[in-house]
Amino acid sequence: MNFFCRAALLAIVMPVFISSAAQTLEIPDTVRVRILNASHPSMIKVRAEKGRIFLPDGPHQFDGECGLKRSGGTVALSIGGKISTADMVRIEAAALFIDVPEKPNRRYEGAIEISAADGELCVVNETEFERYVHGAAWSEAGELLRKDPSAAAGWDRELLAAMEICIRSYLAAGGSRHRGTGYSFCDL
């Protein structure tokens, strides 16, 4: 679905989301989003500066790069030639960079949790709600702005503001779709 179709769809359904969110739902401080769904990764690399990594033996300082891959029902983690396994790995840092083979490098903020599920890695980004809203708006609208910046000249701020309203409303109203999975939303 192209950007304009998504924007039109959101504009049509947004009033429903806003009215239901305003009446019954509170906006959370943080949001948990399963990321990299379309890639179905079995292996990723994560880079972070001045972060922490949580393993079964406790938290460790993390400053550099690690490789993670699915190993049966667990995650195999490689840091500096040392390999360990865990059911789940959590990495926290101000900026996290995730490389998936044959995909562009992506930047995330907050924390990521990596586990193995359904033959692939399940990567969940936990971040501040408003930070996610802003990042998602740039991801969606930014595609249009990157393709033809001159076409968006003068209305790029308004476009991003409208996208943020749509995304915030969708998130506030749709939090039960993935109930019981450990995350509230996915990036599909």
PDB file of C-alpha atoms in Angstrom:
ATOM      1  CA  MET A   1       0.000   0.000   0.000  1.00  0.00           C
ATOM      2  CA  ASN A   2       1.560   3.301  -0.983  1.00  0.00           C
ATOM      3  CA  PHE A   3       1.940   6.260   1.335  1.00  0.00           C
ATOM      4  CA  PHE A   4      -1.073   8.208   0.064  1.00  0.00           C
ATOM      5  CA  CYS A   5      -3.374   5.186   0.442  1.00  0.00           C
ATOM      6  CA  ARG A   6      -2.165   4.697   4.018  1.00  0.00           C
ATOM      7  CA  ALA A   7      -2.664   8.394   4.802  1.00  0.00           C
ATOM      8  CA  ALA A   8      -6.181   8.373   3.315  1.00  0.00           C
ATOM      9  CA  LEU A   9      -7.109   5.231   5.240  1.00  0.00           C
ATOM     10  CA  LEU A  10      -5.829   6.712   8.483  1.00  0.00           C
ATOM     11  CA  ALA A  11      -7.706   9.969   7.829  1.00  0.00           C
ATOM     12  CA  ILE A  12     -10.942   8.013   7.389  1.00  0.00           C
ATOM     13  CA  VAL A  13     -10.612   5.828  10.485  1.00  0.00           C
ATOM     14  CA  MET A  14      -8.788   8.310  12.724  1.00  0.00           C
ATOM     15  CA  PRO A  15     -11.966   9.889  14.214  1.00  0.00           C
ATOM     16  CA  VAL A  16     -13.091   6.455  15.414  1.00  0.00           C
ATOM     17  CA  PHE A  17      -9.719   5.817  17.068  1.00  0.00           C
ATOM     18  CA  ILE A  18      -9.628   9.271  18.649  1.00  0.00           C
ATOM     19  CA  SER A  19     -13.118   9.028  20.110  1.00  0.00           C
ATOM     20  CA  SER A  20     -12.578   5.525  21.529  1.00  0.00           C
ATOM     21  CA  ALA A  21      -9.109   6.416  22.852  1.00  0.00           C
ATOM     22  CA  ALA A  22     -10.346   9.610  24.495  1.00  0.00           C
ATOM     23  CA  GLN A  23     -13.211   7.802  26.214  1.00  0.00           C
ATOM     24  CA  THR A  24     -11.611   4.595  27.473  1.00  0.00           C
ATOM     25  CA  LEU A  25      -7.831   4.402  26.959  1.00  0.00           C
ATOM     26  CA  GLU A  26      -4.796   6.076  28.431  1.00  0.00           C
ATOM     27  CA  ILE A  27      -1.630   6.676  26.462  1.00  0.00           C
ATOM     28  CA  PRO A  28       1.213   4.668  28.012  1.00  0.00           C
ATOM     29  CA  ASP A  29       4.663   6.044  28.862  1.00  0.00           C
ATOM     30  CA  THR A  30       6.375   3.291  26.870  1.00  0.00           C
ATOM     31  CA  VAL A  31       5.476   1.065  23.959  1.00  0.00           C
ATOM     32  CA  ARG A  32       6.732  -2.409  22.993  1.00  0.00           C
ATOM     33  CA  VAL A  33       6.853  -3.027  19.239  1.00  0.00           C
ATOM     34  CA  ARG A  34       7.973  -6.180  17.460  1.00  0.00           C
ATOM     35  CA  ILE A  35      10.329  -5.010  14.737  1.00  0.00           C
ATOM     36  CA  LEU A  36      11.897  -6.610  11.641  1.00  0.00           C
ATOM     37  CA  ASN A  37       8.803  -8.773  11.060  1.00  0.00           C
ATOM     38  CA  ALA A  38       8.995  -8.585   7.273  1.00  0.00           C
ATOM     39  CA  SER A  39      12.649  -9.702   7.321  1.00  0.00           C
ATOM     40  CA  HIS A  40      12.058 -12.898   9.338  1.00  0.00           C
ATOM     41  CA  PRO A  41      15.652 -12.706  10.574  1.00  0.00           C
ATOM     42  CA  SER A  42      17.496 -15.739  11.846  1.00  0.00           C
ATOM     43  CA  MET A  43      20.583 -13.602  12.491  1.00  0.00           C
ATOM     44  CA  ILE A  44      21.274  -9.925  13.263  1.00  0.00           C
ATOM     45  CA  LYS A  45      24.123  -7.695  14.405  1.00  0.00           C
ATOM     46  CA  VAL A  46      23.579  -5.045  17.068  1.00  0.00           C
ATOM     47  CA  ARG A  47      25.840  -2.067  17.729  1.00  0.00           C
ATOM     48  CA  ALA A  48      25.561   0.250  20.700  1.00  0.00           C
ATOM     49  CA  GLU A  49      27.658   2.762  22.594  1.00  0.00           C
ATOM     50  CA  LYS A  50      27.634   3.003  26.376  1.00  0.00           C
ATOM     51  CA  GLY A  51      24.850   0.479  26.716  1.00  0.00           C
ATOM     52  CA  ARG A  52      24.035  -2.491  28.908  1.00  0.00           C
ATOM     53  CA  ILE A  53      23.365  -6.057  27.912  1.00  0.00           C
ATOM     54  CA  PHE A  54      21.356  -8.369  30.145  1.00  0.00           C
ATOM     55  CA  LEU A  55      22.274 -12.054  30.078  1.00  0.00           C
ATOM     56  CA  PRO A  56      21.344 -14.958  32.374  1.00  0.00           C
ATOM     57  CA  ASP A  57      24.401 -14.214  34.570  1.00  0.00           C
ATOM     58  CA  GLY A  58      23.364 -10.561  35.023  1.00  0.00           C
ATOM     59  CA  PRO A  59      23.880  -7.149  33.396  1.00  0.00           C
ATOM     60  CA  HIS A  60      27.134  -6.184  31.637  1.00  0.00           C
ATOM     61  CA  GLN A  61      28.443  -2.977  30.080  1.00  0.00           C
ATOM     62  CA  PHE A  62      28.062  -3.099  26.327  1.00  0.00           C
ATOM     63  CA  ASP A  63      29.996  -0.851  24.000  1.00  0.00           C
ATOM     64  CA  GLY A  64      30.529  -2.279  20.531  1.00  0.00           C
ATOM     65  CA  GLU A  65      28.967  -4.950  18.366  1.00  0.00           C
ATOM     66  CA  CYS A  66      27.493  -8.372  18.935  1.00  0.00           C
ATOM     67  CA  GLY A  67      26.049 -11.007  16.663  1.00  0.00           C
ATOM     68  CA  LEU A  68      22.844 -12.832  17.529  1.00  0.00           C
ATOM     69  CA  LYS A  69      21.339 -15.823  15.780  1.00  0.00           C
ATOM     70  CA  ARG A  70      18.611 -18.327  16.363  1.00  0.00           C
ATOM     71  CA  SER A  71      19.932 -21.591  17.720  1.00  0.00           C
ATOM     72  CA  GLY A  72      17.015 -23.966  18.096  1.00  0.00           C
ATOM     73  CA  GLY A  73      14.688 -22.361  20.641  1.00  0.00           C
ATOM     74  CA  THR A  74      17.379 -20.086  22.070  1.00  0.00           C
ATOM     75  CA  VAL A  75      19.489 -17.118  21.020  1.00  0.00           C
ATOM     76  CA  ALA A  76      23.222 -17.590  20.423  1.00  0.00           C
ATOM     77  CA  LEU A  77      25.157 -14.422  21.230  1.00  0.00           C
ATOM     78  CA  SER A  78      28.681 -13.697  20.007  1.00  0.00           C
ATOM     79  CA  ILE A  79      30.699 -10.848  21.559  1.00  0.00           C
ATOM     80  CA  GLY A  80      34.401 -10.588  20.863  1.00  0.00           C
ATOM     81  CA  GLY A  81      34.700 -14.259  19.924  1.00  0.00           C
ATOM     82  CA  LYS A  82      32.917 -15.463  23.066  1.00  0.00           C
ATOM     83  CA  ILE A  83      29.655 -17.323  22.406  1.00  0.00           C
ATOM     84  CA  SER A  84      26.869 -17.825  24.911  1.00  0.00           C
ATOM     85  CA  THR A  85      23.201 -18.792  24.662  1.00  0.00           C
ATOM     86  CA  ALA A  86      20.111 -17.462  26.367  1.00  0.00           C
ATOM     87  CA  ASP A  87      16.352 -17.680  26.069  1.00  0.00           C
ATOM     88  CA  MET A  88      16.242 -13.886  25.802  1.00  0.00           C
ATOM     89  CA  VAL A  89      18.825 -11.114  25.463  1.00  0.00           C
ATOM     90  CA  ARG A  90      18.032  -7.502  26.388  1.00  0.00           C
ATOM     91  CA  ILE A  91      20.200  -4.589  25.238  1.00  0.00           C
ATOM     92  CA  GLU A  92      19.647  -1.017  26.440  1.00  0.00           C
ATOM     93  CA  ALA A  93      21.312   2.083  24.977  1.00  0.00           C
ATOM     94  CA  ALA A  94      20.474   5.588  23.836  1.00  0.00           C
ATOM     95  CA  ALA A  95      21.022   4.459  20.237  1.00  0.00           C
ATOM     96  CA  LEU A  96      20.970   0.891  18.936  1.00  0.00           C
ATOM     97  CA  PHE A  97      21.897  -0.006  15.367  1.00  0.00           C
ATOM     98  CA  ILE A  98      20.580  -3.262  13.958  1.00  0.00           C
ATOM     99  CA  ASP A  99      21.980  -4.875  10.836  1.00  0.00           C
ATOM    100  CA  VAL A 100      19.983  -7.614   9.130  1.00  0.00           C
ATOM    101  CA  PRO A 101      21.693  -9.398   6.218  1.00  0.00           C
ATOM    102  CA  GLU A 102      20.759  -7.778   2.892  1.00  0.00           C
ATOM    103  CA  LYS A 103      18.698  -5.034   4.574  1.00  0.00           C
ATOM    104  CA  PRO A 104      19.536  -1.413   5.389  1.00  0.00           C
ATOM    105  CA  ASN A 105      20.968  -0.635   8.811  1.00  0.00           C
ATOM    106  CA  ARG A 106      18.251   0.600  11.200  1.00  0.00           C
ATOM    107  CA  ARG A 107      18.516   2.811  14.271  1.00  0.00           C
ATOM    108  CA  TYR A 108      16.374   2.330  17.377  1.00  0.00           C
ATOM    109  CA  GLU A 109      16.265   3.973  20.784  1.00  0.00           C
ATOM    110  CA  GLY A 110      15.550   2.520  24.201  1.00  0.00           C
ATOM    111  CA  ALA A 111      15.889  -1.220  24.591  1.00  0.00           C
ATOM    112  CA  ILE A 112      15.586  -4.278  22.410  1.00  0.00           C
ATOM    113  CA  GLU A 113      14.781  -7.795  23.511  1.00  0.00           C
ATOM    114  CA  ILE A 114      15.769 -10.687  21.292  1.00  0.00           C
ATOM    115  CA  SER A 115      14.327 -14.189  21.649  1.00  0.00           C
ATOM    116  CA  ALA A 116      13.743 -17.141  19.329  1.00  0.00           C
ATOM    117  CA  ALA A 117      10.207 -17.871  18.176  1.00  0.00           C
ATOM    118  CA  ASP A 118       8.676 -19.737  15.238  1.00  0.00           C
ATOM    119  CA  GLY A 119      12.051 -20.466  13.611  1.00  0.00           C
ATOM    120  CA  GLU A 120      13.253 -16.861  13.610  1.00  0.00           C
ATOM    121  CA  LEU A 121      14.463 -14.147  15.924  1.00  0.00           C
ATOM    122  CA  CYS A 122      11.747 -12.139  17.639  1.00  0.00           C
ATOM    123  CA  VAL A 123      13.094  -8.606  18.158  1.00  0.00           C
ATOM    124  CA  VAL A 124      11.054  -6.251  20.352  1.00  0.00           C
ATOM    125  CA  ASN A 125      11.863  -2.550  20.723  1.00  0.00           C
ATOM    126  CA  GLU A 126      10.781  -0.955  24.006  1.00  0.00           C
ATOM    127  CA  THR A 127      10.908   2.825  23.900  1.00  0.00           C
ATOM    128  CA  GLU A 128       9.149   5.962  25.054  1.00  0.00           C
ATOM    129  CA  PHE A 129       5.704   6.292  23.494  1.00  0.00           C
ATOM    130  CA  GLU A 130       6.223   9.747  21.981  1.00  0.00           C
ATOM    131  CA  ARG A 131       9.702   8.832  20.719  1.00  0.00           C
ATOM    132  CA  TYR A 132       8.173   5.858  18.885  1.00  0.00           C
ATOM    133  CA  VAL A 133       5.390   8.020  17.427  1.00  0.00           C
ATOM    134  CA  HIS A 134       7.937  10.502  16.051  1.00  0.00           C
ATOM    135  CA  GLY A 135      10.157   7.746  14.644  1.00  0.00           C
ATOM    136  CA  ALA A 136       7.245   5.934  13.008  1.00  0.00           C
ATOM    137  CA  ALA A 137       6.040   9.175  11.391  1.00  0.00           C
ATOM    138  CA  TRP A 138       9.498   9.804   9.948  1.00  0.00           C
ATOM    139  CA  SER A 139       9.680   6.215   8.742  1.00  0.00           C
ATOM    140  CA  GLU A 140       6.336   6.444   6.940  1.00  0.00           C
ATOM    141  CA  ALA A 141       6.377  10.038   5.715  1.00  0.00           C
ATOM    142  CA  GLY A 142      10.147  10.144   5.368  1.00  0.00           C
ATOM    143  CA  GLU A 143       9.954   7.677   2.486  1.00  0.00           C
ATOM    144  CA  LEU A 144       8.006  10.249   0.472  1.00  0.00           C
ATOM    145  CA  LEU A 145      10.256  13.104   1.582  1.00  0.00           C
ATOM    146  CA  ARG A 146      13.419  11.184   0.632  1.00  0.00           C
ATOM    147  CA  LYS A 147      12.115  10.266  -2.831  1.00  0.00           C
ATOM    148  CA  ASP A 148      11.265  13.826  -3.834  1.00  0.00           C
ATOM    149  CA  PRO A 149      12.168  16.487  -1.245  1.00  0.00           C
ATOM    150  CA  SER A 150      11.112  19.313  -3.579  1.00  0.00           C
ATOM    151  CA  ALA A 151       7.572  17.908  -3.807  1.00  0.00           C
ATOM    152  CA  ALA A 152       7.196  18.186  -0.043  1.00  0.00           C
ATOM    153  CA  ALA A 153       8.797  21.608   0.345  1.00  0.00           C
ATOM    154  CA  GLY A 154       6.715  23.788   2.633  1.00  0.00           C
ATOM    155  CA  TRP A 155       4.428  21.107   4.004  1.00  0.00           C
ATOM    156  CA  ASP A 156       6.811  18.517   5.427  1.00  0.00           C
ATOM    157  CA  ARG A 157       6.225  19.681   9.029  1.00  0.00           C
ATOM    158  CA  GLU A 158       2.471  19.544   8.571  1.00  0.00           C
ATOM    159  CA  LEU A 159       2.709  16.091   7.026  1.00  0.00           C
ATOM    160  CA  LEU A 160       4.766  14.799   9.956  1.00  0.00           C
ATOM    161  CA  ALA A 161       2.404  16.394  12.486  1.00  0.00           C
ATOM    162  CA  ALA A 162      -0.610  14.761  10.779  1.00  0.00           C
ATOM    163  CA  MET A 163       1.171  11.406  10.660  1.00  0.00           C
ATOM    164  CA  GLU A 164       2.004  11.678  14.378  1.00  0.00           C
ATOM    165  CA  ILE A 165      -1.664  12.311  15.196  1.00  0.00           C
ATOM    166  CA  CYS A 166      -2.712   9.256  13.171  1.00  0.00           C
ATOM    167  CA  ILE A 167      -0.034   7.016  14.669  1.00  0.00           C
ATOM    168  CA  ARG A 168      -0.702   8.170  18.246  1.00  0.00           C
ATOM    169  CA  SER A 169      -4.434   7.548  17.794  1.00  0.00           C
ATOM    170  CA  TYR A 170      -3.862   4.119  16.258  1.00  0.00           C
ATOM    171  CA  LEU A 171      -1.530   3.091  19.074  1.00  0.00           C
ATOM    172  CA  ALA A 172      -3.868   4.370  21.781  1.00  0.00           C
ATOM    173  CA  ALA A 173      -6.849   2.510  20.340  1.00  0.00           C
ATOM    174  CA  GLY A 174      -5.290  -0.727  19.089  1.00  0.00           C
ATOM    175  CA  GLY A 175      -3.291  -2.133  21.968  1.00  0.00           C
ATOM    176  CA  SER A 176      -4.996  -5.523  22.250  1.00  0.00           C
ATOM    177  CA  ARG A 177      -4.152  -7.061  18.857  1.00  0.00           C
ATOM    178  CA  HIS A 178      -1.025  -8.827  20.117  1.00  0.00           C
ATOM    179  CA  ARG A 179      -2.180  -9.508  23.665  1.00  0.00           C
ATOM    180  CA  GLY A 180      -0.167 -12.263  25.332  1.00  0.00           C
ATOM    181  CA  THR A 181       2.835 -11.975  22.983  1.00  0.00           C
ATOM    182  CA  GLY A 182       5.068  -9.700  25.063  1.00  0.00           C
ATOM    183  CA  TYR A 183       4.570  -6.727  22.746  1.00  0.00           C
ATOM    184  CA  SER A 184       1.689  -4.407  21.889  1.00  0.00           C
ATOM    185  CA  PHE A 185       2.300  -3.772  18.186  1.00  0.00           C
ATOM    186  CA  CYS A 186       4.315  -5.019  15.234  1.00  0.00           C
ATOM    187  CA  ASP A 187       5.860  -3.151  12.339  1.00  0.00           C
ATOM    188  CA  LEU A 188       3.807  -4.858   9.623  1.00  0.00           C
TER     189      LEU A 188
END
